[in-house]
Amino acid sequence: MQTHAQAYARHPRFGMVAAMNPTAEHLRRFQQTWQVPRGYLTLEEFLACERLDVISLCSPSPIHGAQAKAILASPNRPTVLFMEKPVCLLAEELAELAALARTTPVTVLVNHSRRFDPGHREAARVIQSGRLGPLVEGRCAYYGGWLNNGTHLVDTLRLLFPGPIRVVSAASAGHGRGGDRSLHVSLQVQGAPVRVEAVDEARFQLFESDF
């Protein structure tokens, strides 16, 4: 939530006019820090009173899906819904949310920030041009838990190497942030083996890939 607010505050074409948090003290501090004039304790009240161009959904992962559906179904739905990952925790919930999104004019974006980075997009273009040859193998490292940061890595793989990704095996690697479990995962990407290893954030933060 704070990183979203920082980005909006720095951008000359955005202004933060309303916020919602169920904890009154957290809401007060957020409004004071970022000079947000209106605050709400419930999503229902927020949607009833506000009609915004962009809504950033930064709530805890287990309630992302339900809140996104409420926003998309609201008469006061935004032009853009910018969601934190993971979008939801169940495949069935994702299918339901995707079906709803297709019936609304709302543009739904997920905060996989590397997809918007010019360097990553150029790397994807070069790889997919075929001039480097086919993928032979890969090794990736991440930190912070599978749902929080492992999803960034998977989406980056999908950006660079389009097509299905097959999970060969997965093993627990301890806990990441806020109890989010870290995993060591073996993948098949375009027929090549890719090993994803979790790094203990208490020692250092490492997010990199070698192909």
Coordinates of C-alpha atoms in Angstrom, one line a residue, residues 4 34 38 42 45 54 56 63 66 108-109 111-112 128 179 197 203:
H4 CA 1.6 2.3 -4.4
W34 CA 0.0 11.0 2.0
R38 CA -11.2 11.1 2.5
T42 CA -15.3 -0.5 4.8
E45 CA -18.9 2.6 2.1
V54 CA -8.0 4.0 -10.6
S56 CA -5.3 0.1 -6.1
I63 CA -9.5 -11.4 0.4
A66 CA -13.8 -11.2 -3.0
V108 CA -7.6 -5.0 -14.6
L109 CA -3.9 -4.9 -14.1
N111 CA 1.3 -5.5 -10.2
H112 CA 3.9 -7.7 -11.9
Q128 CA 11.7 -14.6 -28.6
G179 CA 4.2 -16.7 7.2
E197 CA 15.5 -21.6 -5.3
R203 CA 20.5 -13.3 5.4

